[in-house]
Amino acid sequence: MSKDSLTTGRFGSYGGMFVPELLIQPLKEVAEAFERFKKDKQAQAELQRLLLTFAGRPTPLYHARTLSDELGFQLYLKREDLLHGGAHKTNNTLGQGLLAQFMGKRKLIAETGAGQHGVAVAMIGALLNMPVTVFMGERDIKRQQPNVKRMQLFGADVVSVTGGSKTLKDAINEALRYYVAHSTETFYVFGTAAGPHPYPTIVRQFQEVIGREARRQILEQTNRLPKKVIACVGGGSNAIGIFSGFLADSEVELIGVEPAGGAPLNYGQPAILHGALSYALQDRHGNISESESIAAGLDYPGVGPEHSALKDAARAEYVTVTDAAALSAFHQLCTKEGIIPALESSHALAHAVSLKGKLKKTDLVIVNLSGRGDKDIDQLPPLTTHP
Ligand SMILES: *Cc1c(COP(=O)(O)O)cnc(C)c1O
């Protein structure tokens, strides 16, 4: 993407700021503050200090030798599962929390579906001593009790949203209503590289650290660039984070993996959803349709606009993986490498597994392991026990 697109919020014809009049001024203030934040030496030093000493960066790049032998190419895992909080989301919530402080805001709000983004915001609110309110659908609160408890442990206020389908999109509507009324003192922490400008740009830039590190680490370890870089795509933040490190290396193939039950880039059409133009899942009347995935973090009918542009430009390829293939890859990583991956990350891994026998032994493949899977173990199909 050109430098220009990162300040105007346009990625080819995608992106933009399609929001009610009342939101335009607050969003412009966030965009303008972000430009100053990036150039502010003190703010950047504080971000670096906390990435290193609180979040635990850099995360390792791990050569998975047993699986490599089995698959017939060299598999490397970028270990975002080892980041504090258990997933790449901390890169974003820490960055946006510091941006909120830089703007003099006193309060953080967020919406959450499965609860993972809500937990990541609550954690940063505790760190930065800022009160946090998380809007969450009533149905999701019932389904995601452990994450509700985590948010409360960090001192966050979880507001139950009872309108509509009582899930994520109703929580987003409620959070936006609150934001319109309280934007003077409140910062809205958005969870993925989607939504209206400036969020796709802000989230991408806070996640770029994954790609920067991964590129440096693969060169240090092997002296070569990878043939493929693979990441799962929900809203697209972990994927754009690792892709950004290799975008300029035209020989590196970038592959985004969508869940088969929620694949806007594979099965959707361009539409305006949550403030931006991007691919989205729609029914035959053009209404946004529901997605369905075993991985809660990938269960979103839309996707960030930069991925739509990368797809149309054929700079990245987007494929799908079924729940069954993701589960199989999940178990393979558990038993072969001693790592429990998130079900989201297992989608990226499953695509790598599907390349078995198709690559040369010397080919390097990096999979972004976006998070750890401890959160998922109660949702697994029954395991067979041995007497
Ligand atoms: C939230 C989440 C995702 C999906 O979000 P993206 O914005 O697409 O990265 C993927 N993996 C994990 C572990 C998550 O928690």
mmCIF file of C-alpha atoms and ligand atoms in Angstrom:
data_model
loop_
_atom_site.group_PDB
_atom_site.id
_atom_site.type_symbol
_atom_site.label_atom_id
_atom_site.label_comp_id
_atom_site.label_asym_id
_atom_site.label_seq_id
_atom_site.Cartn_x
_atom_site.Cartn_y
_atom_site.Cartn_z
ATOM 1 C CA MET A 1 0.000 0.000 0.000
ATOM 2 C CA SER A 2 1.203 3.518 -0.696
ATOM 3 C CA LYS A 3 2.107 5.813 2.177
ATOM 4 C CA ASP A 4 -0.797 7.980 1.061
ATOM 5 C CA SER A 5 -3.382 5.251 1.590
ATOM 6 C CA LEU A 6 -2.264 4.956 5.185
ATOM 7 C CA THR A 7 -3.226 8.564 5.878
ATOM 8 C CA THR A 8 -6.437 8.768 3.830
ATOM 9 C CA GLY A 9 -7.827 5.422 4.857
ATOM 10 C CA ARG A 10 -8.246 4.193 1.286
ATOM 11 C CA PHE A 11 -6.839 0.871 0.160
ATOM 12 C CA GLY A 12 -7.500 0.887 -3.565
ATOM 13 C CA SER A 13 -11.251 1.480 -3.720
ATOM 14 C CA TYR A 14 -11.797 -0.042 -0.240
ATOM 15 C CA GLY A 15 -11.858 1.435 3.258
ATOM 16 C CA GLY A 16 -13.091 4.933 3.971
ATOM 17 C CA MET A 17 -15.151 6.450 6.774
ATOM 18 C CA PHE A 18 -18.811 5.603 6.138
ATOM 19 C CA VAL A 19 -20.206 6.683 9.494
ATOM 20 C CA PRO A 20 -22.976 8.933 10.840
ATOM 21 C CA GLU A 21 -22.156 12.656 10.798
ATOM 22 C CA LEU A 22 -21.693 12.704 14.592
ATOM 23 C CA LEU A 23 -18.768 10.275 14.421
ATOM 24 C CA ILE A 24 -16.739 12.060 11.763
ATOM 25 C CA GLN A 25 -15.179 14.704 14.016
ATOM 26 C CA PRO A 26 -14.133 12.262 16.811
ATOM 27 C CA LEU A 27 -12.620 9.867 14.238
ATOM 28 C CA LYS A 28 -10.730 12.701 12.540
ATOM 29 C CA GLU A 29 -9.291 13.661 15.926
ATOM 30 C CA VAL A 30 -8.103 10.086 16.468
ATOM 31 C CA ALA A 31 -6.526 10.016 12.984
ATOM 32 C CA GLU A 32 -4.755 13.321 13.550
ATOM 33 C CA ALA A 33 -3.542 12.323 17.026
ATOM 34 C CA PHE A 34 -2.195 9.037 15.672
ATOM 35 C CA GLU A 35 -0.001 10.926 13.180
ATOM 36 C CA ARG A 36 1.465 12.967 16.072
ATOM 37 C CA PHE A 37 1.775 9.867 18.295
ATOM 38 C CA LYS A 38 3.917 8.113 15.655
ATOM 39 C CA LYS A 39 6.386 11.021 15.603
ATOM 40 C CA ASP A 40 6.476 11.605 19.364
ATOM 41 C CA LYS A 41 9.778 10.271 20.728
ATOM 42 C CA GLN A 42 8.569 9.929 24.313
ATOM 43 C CA ALA A 43 5.358 8.121 23.346
ATOM 44 C CA GLN A 44 7.257 5.731 21.077
ATOM 45 C CA ALA A 45 9.837 5.029 23.794
ATOM 46 C CA GLU A 46 7.044 4.161 26.224
ATOM 47 C CA LEU A 47 5.405 1.854 23.651
ATOM 48 C CA GLN A 48 8.749 0.099 23.112
ATOM 49 C CA ARG A 49 9.382 -0.225 26.854
ATOM 50 C CA LEU A 50 6.002 -1.865 27.448
ATOM 51 C CA LEU A 51 6.222 -4.113 24.369
ATOM 52 C CA LEU A 52 9.515 -5.435 25.734
ATOM 53 C CA THR A 53 8.941 -5.590 29.474
ATOM 54 C CA PHE A 54 5.159 -6.046 29.828
ATOM 55 C CA ALA A 55 4.058 -7.809 26.651
ATOM 56 C CA GLY A 56 7.196 -9.939 26.201
ATOM 57 C CA ARG A 57 8.396 -8.950 22.722
ATOM 58 C CA PRO A 58 10.146 -10.070 20.632
ATOM 59 C CA THR A 59 8.262 -13.362 20.372
ATOM 60 C CA PRO A 60 10.341 -16.315 19.088
ATOM 61 C CA LEU A 61 10.353 -17.702 15.560
ATOM 62 C CA TYR A 62 10.374 -21.467 16.130
ATOM 63 C CA HIS A 63 11.552 -24.117 13.657
ATOM 64 C CA ALA A 64 9.062 -26.989 14.079
ATOM 65 C CA ARG A 65 11.395 -29.852 13.129
ATOM 66 C CA THR A 66 9.152 -32.855 13.724
ATOM 67 C CA LEU A 67 6.315 -31.421 11.663
ATOM 68 C CA SER A 68 8.790 -30.209 9.027
ATOM 69 C CA ASP A 69 10.068 -33.769 8.559
ATOM 70 C CA GLU A 70 6.522 -35.007 8.205
ATOM 71 C CA LEU A 71 5.371 -32.302 5.771
ATOM 72 C CA GLY A 72 8.452 -32.303 3.545
ATOM 73 C CA PHE A 73 9.304 -28.587 3.865
ATOM 74 C CA GLN A 74 10.670 -26.349 6.619
ATOM 75 C CA LEU A 75 7.903 -25.028 8.897
ATOM 76 C CA TYR A 76 8.525 -22.013 11.124
ATOM 77 C CA LEU A 77 6.031 -20.710 13.684
ATOM 78 C CA LYS A 78 5.871 -17.060 14.722
ATOM 79 C CA ARG A 79 4.980 -17.489 18.374
ATOM 80 C CA GLU A 80 2.383 -14.778 19.097
ATOM 81 C CA ASP A 81 0.839 -17.390 21.412
ATOM 82 C CA LEU A 82 3.687 -16.523 23.790
ATOM 83 C CA LEU A 83 2.752 -12.841 23.966
ATOM 84 C CA HIS A 84 1.316 -11.709 27.310
ATOM 85 C CA GLY A 85 -2.435 -12.275 27.166
ATOM 86 C CA GLY A 86 -1.943 -15.305 24.935
ATOM 87 C CA ALA A 87 -2.481 -13.718 21.513
ATOM 88 C CA HIS A 88 -1.376 -10.949 19.153
ATOM 89 C CA LYS A 89 -4.280 -8.760 20.355
ATOM 90 C CA THR A 90 -2.036 -7.259 23.069
ATOM 91 C CA ASN A 91 0.078 -5.460 20.399
ATOM 92 C CA ASN A 92 -3.031 -3.540 19.378
ATOM 93 C CA THR A 93 -4.695 -2.863 22.724
ATOM 94 C CA LEU A 94 -1.415 -1.691 24.277
ATOM 95 C CA GLY A 95 -0.838 0.658 21.337
ATOM 96 C CA GLN A 96 -4.368 2.059 21.352
ATOM 97 C CA GLY A 97 -4.330 2.402 25.159
ATOM 98 C CA LEU A 98 -1.179 4.525 24.945
ATOM 99 C CA LEU A 99 -2.700 6.530 22.074
ATOM 100 C CA ALA A 100 -5.748 7.191 24.287
ATOM 101 C CA GLN A 101 -3.472 8.443 27.087
ATOM 102 C CA PHE A 102 -1.526 10.576 24.589
ATOM 103 C CA MET A 103 -4.856 12.197 23.571
ATOM 104 C CA GLY A 104 -5.689 12.915 27.212
ATOM 105 C CA LYS A 105 -8.670 10.520 27.236
ATOM 106 C CA ARG A 106 -9.649 9.169 30.641
ATOM 107 C CA LYS A 107 -11.693 6.109 29.739
ATOM 108 C CA LEU A 108 -11.546 3.127 27.356
ATOM 109 C CA ILE A 109 -14.520 1.411 25.786
ATOM 110 C CA ALA A 110 -14.664 -1.649 23.529
ATOM 111 C CA GLU A 111 -17.095 -4.109 22.057
ATOM 112 C CA THR A 112 -16.464 -7.818 22.201
ATOM 113 C CA GLY A 113 -18.025 -10.979 20.780
ATOM 114 C CA ALA A 114 -16.191 -14.014 22.075
ATOM 115 C CA GLY A 115 -14.605 -11.860 24.757
ATOM 116 C CA GLN A 116 -10.949 -12.080 23.705
ATOM 117 C CA HIS A 117 -10.696 -8.446 22.619
ATOM 118 C CA GLY A 118 -12.601 -7.381 25.742
ATOM 119 C CA VAL A 119 -10.046 -9.210 27.915
ATOM 120 C CA ALA A 120 -7.140 -7.619 26.028
ATOM 121 C CA VAL A 121 -8.611 -4.129 26.542
ATOM 122 C CA ALA A 122 -9.423 -4.778 30.227
ATOM 123 C CA MET A 123 -5.816 -5.913 30.784
ATOM 124 C CA ILE A 124 -4.432 -2.716 29.249
ATOM 125 C CA GLY A 125 -6.917 -0.574 31.175
ATOM 126 C CA ALA A 126 -5.567 -2.094 34.398
ATOM 127 C CA LEU A 127 -1.969 -1.527 33.262
ATOM 128 C CA LEU A 128 -2.569 2.113 32.341
ATOM 129 C CA ASN A 129 -4.945 2.817 35.240
ATOM 130 C CA MET A 130 -7.864 3.739 32.960
ATOM 131 C CA PRO A 131 -11.448 2.599 33.603
ATOM 132 C CA VAL A 132 -12.785 0.205 30.961
ATOM 133 C CA THR A 133 -16.351 -0.483 29.840
ATOM 134 C CA VAL A 134 -16.886 -3.472 27.551
ATOM 135 C CA PHE A 135 -20.144 -3.873 25.623
ATOM 136 C CA MET A 136 -21.105 -7.495 25.106
ATOM 137 C CA GLY A 137 -24.270 -9.187 23.856
ATOM 138 C CA GLU A 138 -26.340 -10.963 26.503
ATOM 139 C CA ARG A 139 -26.067 -14.266 24.615
ATOM 140 C CA ASP A 140 -22.288 -13.946 24.347
ATOM 141 C CA ILE A 141 -22.013 -13.175 28.067
ATOM 142 C CA LYS A 142 -23.745 -16.483 28.801
ATOM 143 C CA ARG A 143 -21.590 -18.412 26.319
ATOM 144 C CA GLN A 144 -18.256 -16.877 27.295
ATOM 145 C CA GLN A 145 -18.272 -16.862 31.094
ATOM 146 C CA PRO A 146 -14.503 -17.411 31.588
ATOM 147 C CA ASN A 147 -13.708 -14.313 29.521
ATOM 148 C CA VAL A 148 -16.339 -12.262 31.386
ATOM 149 C CA LYS A 149 -14.608 -13.297 34.638
ATOM 150 C CA ARG A 150 -11.200 -12.309 33.267
ATOM 151 C CA MET A 151 -12.487 -8.861 32.316
ATOM 152 C CA GLN A 152 -13.968 -8.426 35.783
ATOM 153 C CA LEU A 153 -10.713 -9.570 37.415
ATOM 154 C CA PHE A 154 -8.979 -6.707 35.591
ATOM 155 C CA GLY A 155 -11.592 -4.355 37.012
ATOM 156 C CA ALA A 156 -13.578 -3.753 33.814
ATOM 157 C CA ASP A 157 -17.287 -3.055 33.720
ATOM 158 C CA VAL A 158 -19.066 -5.507 31.373
ATOM 159 C CA VAL A 159 -22.327 -4.096 30.002
ATOM 160 C CA SER A 160 -24.889 -6.638 28.830
ATOM 161 C CA VAL A 161 -26.492 -5.657 25.509
ATOM 162 C CA THR A 162 -30.026 -6.990 25.285
ATOM 163 C CA GLY A 163 -31.160 -5.621 21.903
ATOM 164 C CA GLY A 164 -31.310 -7.439 18.566
ATOM 165 C CA SER A 165 -29.631 -10.827 18.367
ATOM 166 C CA LYS A 166 -27.792 -10.077 21.657
ATOM 167 C CA THR A 167 -24.399 -10.742 19.995
ATOM 168 C CA LEU A 168 -21.395 -8.884 18.547
ATOM 169 C CA LYS A 169 -23.112 -6.620 16.029
ATOM 170 C CA ASP A 170 -25.562 -5.369 18.661
ATOM 171 C CA ALA A 171 -22.636 -4.790 21.030
ATOM 172 C CA ILE A 172 -20.906 -2.713 18.304
ATOM 173 C CA ASN A 173 -24.057 -0.613 17.835
ATOM 174 C CA GLU A 174 -24.322 -0.008 21.577
ATOM 175 C CA ALA A 175 -20.624 0.894 21.887
ATOM 176 C CA LEU A 176 -20.986 3.361 19.004
ATOM 177 C CA ARG A 177 -24.046 4.959 20.621
ATOM 178 C CA TYR A 178 -22.083 5.412 23.855
ATOM 179 C CA TYR A 179 -19.080 6.773 21.952
ATOM 180 C CA VAL A 180 -21.142 9.390 20.095
ATOM 181 C CA ALA A 181 -22.385 10.722 23.442
ATOM 182 C CA HIS A 182 -19.069 10.524 25.356
ATOM 183 C CA SER A 183 -16.235 10.952 22.835
ATOM 184 C CA THR A 184 -14.721 13.957 24.655
ATOM 185 C CA GLU A 185 -13.400 11.808 27.511
ATOM 186 C CA THR A 186 -13.579 8.336 25.910
ATOM 187 C CA PHE A 187 -11.372 6.365 23.498
ATOM 188 C CA TYR A 188 -12.951 3.528 21.517
ATOM 189 C CA VAL A 189 -10.445 0.650 21.284
ATOM 190 C CA PHE A 190 -11.276 -1.230 18.073
ATOM 191 C CA GLY A 191 -10.313 -4.904 17.945
ATOM 192 C CA THR A 192 -9.195 -5.628 14.405
ATOM 193 C CA ALA A 193 -7.859 -4.032 11.209
ATOM 194 C CA ALA A 194 -11.394 -3.225 10.019
ATOM 195 C CA GLY A 195 -14.006 -0.549 10.782
ATOM 196 C CA PRO A 196 -13.863 3.076 9.614
ATOM 197 C CA HIS A 197 -10.679 5.042 9.017
ATOM 198 C CA PRO A 198 -8.373 5.428 10.928
ATOM 199 C CA TYR A 199 -8.770 2.002 12.602
ATOM 200 C CA PRO A 200 -7.570 -0.244 9.743
ATOM 201 C CA THR A 201 -4.409 1.886 9.552
ATOM 202 C CA ILE A 202 -3.865 2.177 13.307
ATOM 203 C CA VAL A 203 -4.357 -1.526 13.979
ATOM 204 C CA ARG A 204 -2.114 -2.496 11.051
ATOM 205 C CA GLN A 205 0.680 -0.276 12.312
ATOM 206 C CA PHE A 206 0.494 -1.664 15.862
ATOM 207 C CA GLN A 207 0.603 -5.217 14.435
ATOM 208 C CA GLU A 208 3.459 -4.544 11.970
ATOM 209 C CA VAL A 209 5.892 -5.511 14.736
ATOM 210 C CA ILE A 210 5.029 -9.182 14.020
ATOM 211 C CA GLY A 211 6.174 -8.951 10.398
ATOM 212 C CA ARG A 212 9.259 -6.857 11.178
ATOM 213 C CA GLU A 213 10.452 -9.386 13.740
ATOM 214 C CA ALA A 214 9.561 -12.429 11.621
ATOM 215 C CA ARG A 215 11.514 -11.130 8.597
ATOM 216 C CA ARG A 216 14.580 -10.340 10.691
ATOM 217 C CA GLN A 217 14.379 -13.695 12.515
ATOM 218 C CA ILE A 218 14.038 -15.885 9.411
ATOM 219 C CA LEU A 219 17.031 -14.098 7.845
ATOM 220 C CA GLU A 220 19.061 -14.550 11.048
ATOM 221 C CA GLN A 221 18.177 -18.247 11.287
ATOM 222 C CA THR A 222 18.330 -19.281 7.633
ATOM 223 C CA ASN A 223 19.789 -16.405 5.608
ATOM 224 C CA ARG A 224 16.819 -16.691 3.232
ATOM 225 C CA LEU A 225 13.309 -15.343 2.797
ATOM 226 C CA PRO A 226 10.357 -17.728 3.133
ATOM 227 C CA LYS A 227 8.465 -19.081 0.130
ATOM 228 C CA LYS A 228 5.132 -18.590 1.904
ATOM 229 C CA VAL A 229 3.784 -16.649 4.864
ATOM 230 C CA ILE A 230 0.445 -17.963 6.151
ATOM 231 C CA ALA A 231 -1.961 -16.390 8.650
ATOM 232 C CA CYS A 232 -5.606 -16.817 9.633
ATOM 233 C CA VAL A 233 -8.041 -13.997 8.807
ATOM 234 C CA GLY A 234 -10.937 -12.913 10.989
ATOM 235 C CA GLY A 235 -10.984 -9.136 10.708
ATOM 236 C CA GLY A 236 -7.438 -9.467 9.442
ATOM 237 C CA SER A 237 -5.152 -7.896 12.067
ATOM 238 C CA ASN A 238 -2.671 -10.700 12.736
ATOM 239 C CA ALA A 239 -2.492 -11.422 9.004
ATOM 240 C CA ILE A 240 -1.844 -7.829 7.941
ATOM 241 C CA GLY A 241 0.694 -7.571 10.779
ATOM 242 C CA ILE A 242 2.856 -10.422 9.514
ATOM 243 C CA PHE A 243 2.190 -9.730 5.790
ATOM 244 C CA SER A 244 3.390 -6.129 6.143
ATOM 245 C CA GLY A 245 6.924 -7.355 6.847
ATOM 246 C CA PHE A 246 7.070 -9.147 3.473
ATOM 247 C CA LEU A 247 4.864 -7.007 1.190
ATOM 248 C CA ALA A 248 7.875 -5.498 -0.551
ATOM 249 C CA ASP A 249 9.431 -8.954 -1.147
ATOM 250 C CA SER A 250 7.477 -9.863 -4.279
ATOM 251 C CA GLU A 251 8.842 -13.435 -4.270
ATOM 252 C CA VAL A 252 7.219 -14.176 -0.884
ATOM 253 C CA GLU A 253 3.686 -15.596 -1.271
ATOM 254 C CA LEU A 254 1.215 -14.215 1.272
ATOM 255 C CA ILE A 255 -1.696 -16.487 2.130
ATOM 256 C CA GLY A 256 -4.673 -15.567 4.286
ATOM 257 C CA VAL A 257 -6.830 -18.401 5.602
ATOM 258 C CA GLU A 258 -10.539 -17.888 6.227
ATOM 259 C CA PRO A 259 -12.841 -20.359 7.982
ATOM 260 C CA ALA A 260 -15.048 -22.076 5.375
ATOM 261 C CA GLY A 261 -18.146 -20.910 7.299
ATOM 262 C CA GLY A 262 -17.110 -17.249 7.388
ATOM 263 C CA ALA A 263 -15.093 -16.384 4.317
ATOM 264 C CA PRO A 264 -15.956 -12.917 2.940
ATOM 265 C CA LEU A 265 -12.850 -12.769 0.732
ATOM 266 C CA ASN A 266 -13.712 -16.136 -0.813
ATOM 267 C CA TYR A 267 -17.513 -16.036 -0.902
ATOM 268 C CA GLY A 268 -18.496 -12.383 -0.290
ATOM 269 C CA GLN A 269 -19.033 -9.205 -2.297
ATOM 270 C CA PRO A 270 -17.938 -5.623 -1.607
ATOM 271 C CA ALA A 271 -20.330 -3.866 0.775
ATOM 272 C CA ILE A 272 -20.258 -1.241 3.501
ATOM 273 C CA LEU A 273 -20.094 -2.850 6.943
ATOM 274 C CA HIS A 274 -19.097 -1.150 10.202
ATOM 275 C CA GLY A 275 -17.991 2.057 8.528
ATOM 276 C CA ALA A 276 -15.865 0.811 5.629
ATOM 277 C CA LEU A 277 -16.173 -0.641 2.140
ATOM 278 C CA SER A 278 -14.740 -4.146 1.990
ATOM 279 C CA TYR A 279 -15.704 -7.689 1.081
ATOM 280 C CA ALA A 280 -18.546 -8.969 3.277
ATOM 281 C CA LEU A 281 -20.805 -12.017 3.402
ATOM 282 C CA GLN A 282 -24.251 -11.205 2.047
ATOM 283 C CA ASP A 283 -27.453 -13.037 1.301
ATOM 284 C CA ARG A 284 -29.123 -12.746 -2.115
ATOM 285 C CA HIS A 285 -30.944 -9.573 -1.016
ATOM 286 C CA GLY A 286 -27.645 -7.879 -0.135
ATOM 287 C CA ASN A 287 -28.143 -8.127 3.625
ATOM 288 C CA ILE A 288 -25.089 -9.030 5.714
ATOM 289 C CA SER A 289 -25.316 -12.709 6.603
ATOM 290 C CA GLU A 290 -24.084 -14.568 9.669
ATOM 291 C CA SER A 291 -20.821 -16.467 9.720
ATOM 292 C CA GLU A 292 -20.288 -19.786 11.467
ATOM 293 C CA SER A 293 -16.900 -21.044 12.628
ATOM 294 C CA ILE A 294 -15.550 -23.249 15.387
ATOM 295 C CA ALA A 295 -13.018 -20.455 16.013
ATOM 296 C CA ALA A 296 -14.843 -17.596 17.753
ATOM 297 C CA GLY A 297 -12.185 -15.072 16.716
ATOM 298 C CA LEU A 298 -12.756 -15.808 13.016
ATOM 299 C CA ASP A 299 -16.537 -15.689 13.219
ATOM 300 C CA TYR A 300 -17.055 -12.318 11.482
ATOM 301 C CA PRO A 301 -18.922 -11.645 8.204
ATOM 302 C CA GLY A 302 -16.589 -8.776 7.219
ATOM 303 C CA VAL A 303 -12.856 -8.233 6.781
ATOM 304 C CA GLY A 304 -10.399 -5.339 6.885
ATOM 305 C CA PRO A 305 -10.233 -3.230 3.694
ATOM 306 C CA GLU A 306 -6.507 -3.697 3.061
ATOM 307 C CA HIS A 307 -7.095 -7.436 2.565
ATOM 308 C CA SER A 308 -9.773 -6.653 -0.041
ATOM 309 C CA ALA A 309 -7.242 -4.519 -1.911
ATOM 310 C CA LEU A 310 -4.491 -7.162 -1.610
ATOM 311 C CA LYS A 311 -6.908 -9.770 -2.966
ATOM 312 C CA ASP A 312 -7.937 -7.660 -5.985
ATOM 313 C CA ALA A 313 -4.275 -6.830 -6.668
ATOM 314 C CA ALA A 314 -3.465 -10.559 -6.368
ATOM 315 C CA ARG A 315 -0.602 -9.677 -3.979
ATOM 316 C CA ALA A 316 -2.120 -12.012 -1.406
ATOM 317 C CA GLU A 317 -4.135 -15.175 -1.908
ATOM 318 C CA TYR A 318 -7.071 -16.113 0.329
ATOM 319 C CA VAL A 319 -8.089 -19.719 0.885
ATOM 320 C CA THR A 320 -10.569 -21.519 3.153
ATOM 321 C CA VAL A 321 -10.158 -24.270 5.724
ATOM 322 C CA THR A 322 -12.968 -26.348 7.268
ATOM 323 C CA ASP A 323 -13.580 -26.773 11.001
ATOM 324 C CA ALA A 324 -12.542 -30.434 10.666
ATOM 325 C CA ALA A 325 -9.200 -29.614 9.004
ATOM 326 C CA ALA A 326 -8.479 -26.950 11.634
ATOM 327 C CA LEU A 327 -9.193 -29.430 14.449
ATOM 328 C CA SER A 328 -6.933 -31.998 12.871
ATOM 329 C CA ALA A 329 -4.072 -29.488 12.594
ATOM 330 C CA PHE A 330 -4.739 -28.420 16.199
ATOM 331 C CA HIS A 331 -4.173 -32.004 17.404
ATOM 332 C CA GLN A 332 -1.101 -32.430 15.218
ATOM 333 C CA LEU A 333 0.613 -29.418 16.778
ATOM 334 C CA CYS A 334 -0.325 -30.589 20.282
ATOM 335 C CA THR A 335 1.082 -34.093 19.851
ATOM 336 C CA LYS A 336 4.012 -33.410 17.495
ATOM 337 C CA GLU A 337 5.400 -30.172 18.913
ATOM 338 C CA GLY A 338 3.991 -29.746 22.430
ATOM 339 C CA ILE A 339 2.158 -26.526 21.580
ATOM 340 C CA ILE A 340 -1.605 -25.985 22.024
ATOM 341 C CA PRO A 341 -2.573 -23.485 19.309
ATOM 342 C CA ALA A 342 -5.712 -21.336 19.281
ATOM 343 C CA LEU A 343 -8.432 -22.756 17.015
ATOM 344 C CA GLU A 344 -8.058 -19.537 14.970
ATOM 345 C CA SER A 345 -4.339 -20.149 14.411
ATOM 346 C CA SER A 346 -5.089 -23.815 13.678
ATOM 347 C CA HIS A 347 -6.723 -22.655 10.429
ATOM 348 C CA ALA A 348 -3.420 -21.193 9.215
ATOM 349 C CA LEU A 349 -1.640 -24.347 10.332
ATOM 350 C CA ALA A 350 -4.177 -26.542 8.506
ATOM 351 C CA HIS A 351 -3.395 -24.787 5.238
ATOM 352 C CA ALA A 352 0.319 -25.440 5.807
ATOM 353 C CA VAL A 353 -0.477 -29.112 6.492
ATOM 354 C CA SER A 354 -2.400 -29.264 3.190
ATOM 355 C CA LEU A 355 0.843 -28.363 1.377
ATOM 356 C CA LYS A 356 2.395 -31.695 2.398
ATOM 357 C CA GLY A 357 4.278 -33.197 -0.534
ATOM 358 C CA LYS A 358 3.774 -30.110 -2.726
ATOM 359 C CA LEU A 359 6.906 -28.164 -1.778
ATOM 360 C CA LYS A 360 10.661 -28.757 -1.861
ATOM 361 C CA LYS A 361 12.445 -29.939 1.261
ATOM 362 C CA THR A 362 14.403 -26.670 1.376
ATOM 363 C CA ASP A 363 11.334 -24.396 1.058
ATOM 364 C CA LEU A 364 10.624 -22.224 4.097
ATOM 365 C CA VAL A 365 7.066 -21.612 5.283
ATOM 366 C CA ILE A 366 6.152 -19.277 8.149
ATOM 367 C CA VAL A 367 2.822 -19.743 9.927
ATOM 368 C CA ASN A 368 1.710 -16.965 12.245
ATOM 369 C CA LEU A 369 0.638 -18.732 15.428
ATOM 370 C CA SER A 370 -1.691 -15.898 16.462
ATOM 371 C CA GLY A 371 -2.616 -17.268 19.886
ATOM 372 C CA ARG A 372 -2.571 -20.134 22.356
ATOM 373 C CA GLY A 373 -5.412 -22.600 22.619
ATOM 374 C CA ASP A 374 -5.971 -23.000 26.360
ATOM 375 C CA LYS A 375 -9.146 -20.928 25.940
ATOM 376 C CA ASP A 376 -10.517 -23.495 23.485
ATOM 377 C CA ILE A 377 -10.063 -26.806 25.249
ATOM 378 C CA ASP A 378 -13.590 -26.944 26.710
ATOM 379 C CA GLN A 379 -15.091 -26.579 23.228
ATOM 380 C CA LEU A 380 -13.245 -29.490 21.641
ATOM 381 C CA PRO A 381 -15.143 -32.580 20.527
ATOM 382 C CA PRO A 382 -14.671 -35.411 23.074
ATOM 383 C CA LEU A 383 -11.139 -36.815 23.183
ATOM 384 C CA THR A 384 -10.531 -40.549 23.238
ATOM 385 C CA THR A 385 -9.045 -41.727 26.517
ATOM 386 C CA HIS A 386 -6.769 -44.718 26.730
ATOM 387 C CA PRO A 387 -7.435 -47.219 29.552
HETATM 388 C C1 LIG B 1 -8.975 -12.460 17.626
HETATM 389 C C2 LIG B 1 -8.100 -13.525 17.129
HETATM 390 C C3 LIG B 1 -7.911 -13.774 15.747
HETATM 391 C C4 LIG B 1 -8.665 -13.058 14.669
HETATM 392 O O1 LIG B 1 -8.449 -11.690 14.569
HETATM 393 P P1 LIG B 1 -7.612 -11.031 13.382
HETATM 394 O O2 LIG B 1 -7.929 -9.590 13.547
HETATM 395 O O3 LIG B 1 -8.096 -11.575 12.080
HETATM 396 O O4 LIG B 1 -6.185 -11.342 13.616
HETATM 397 C C5 LIG B 1 -7.007 -14.753 15.367
HETATM 398 N N1 LIG B 1 -6.340 -15.479 16.278
HETATM 399 C C6 LIG B 1 -6.498 -15.288 17.611
HETATM 400 C C7 LIG B 1 -5.731 -16.138 18.552
HETATM 401 C C8 LIG B 1 -7.382 -14.307 18.070
HETATM 402 O O5 LIG B 1 -7.527 -14.123 19.386
#
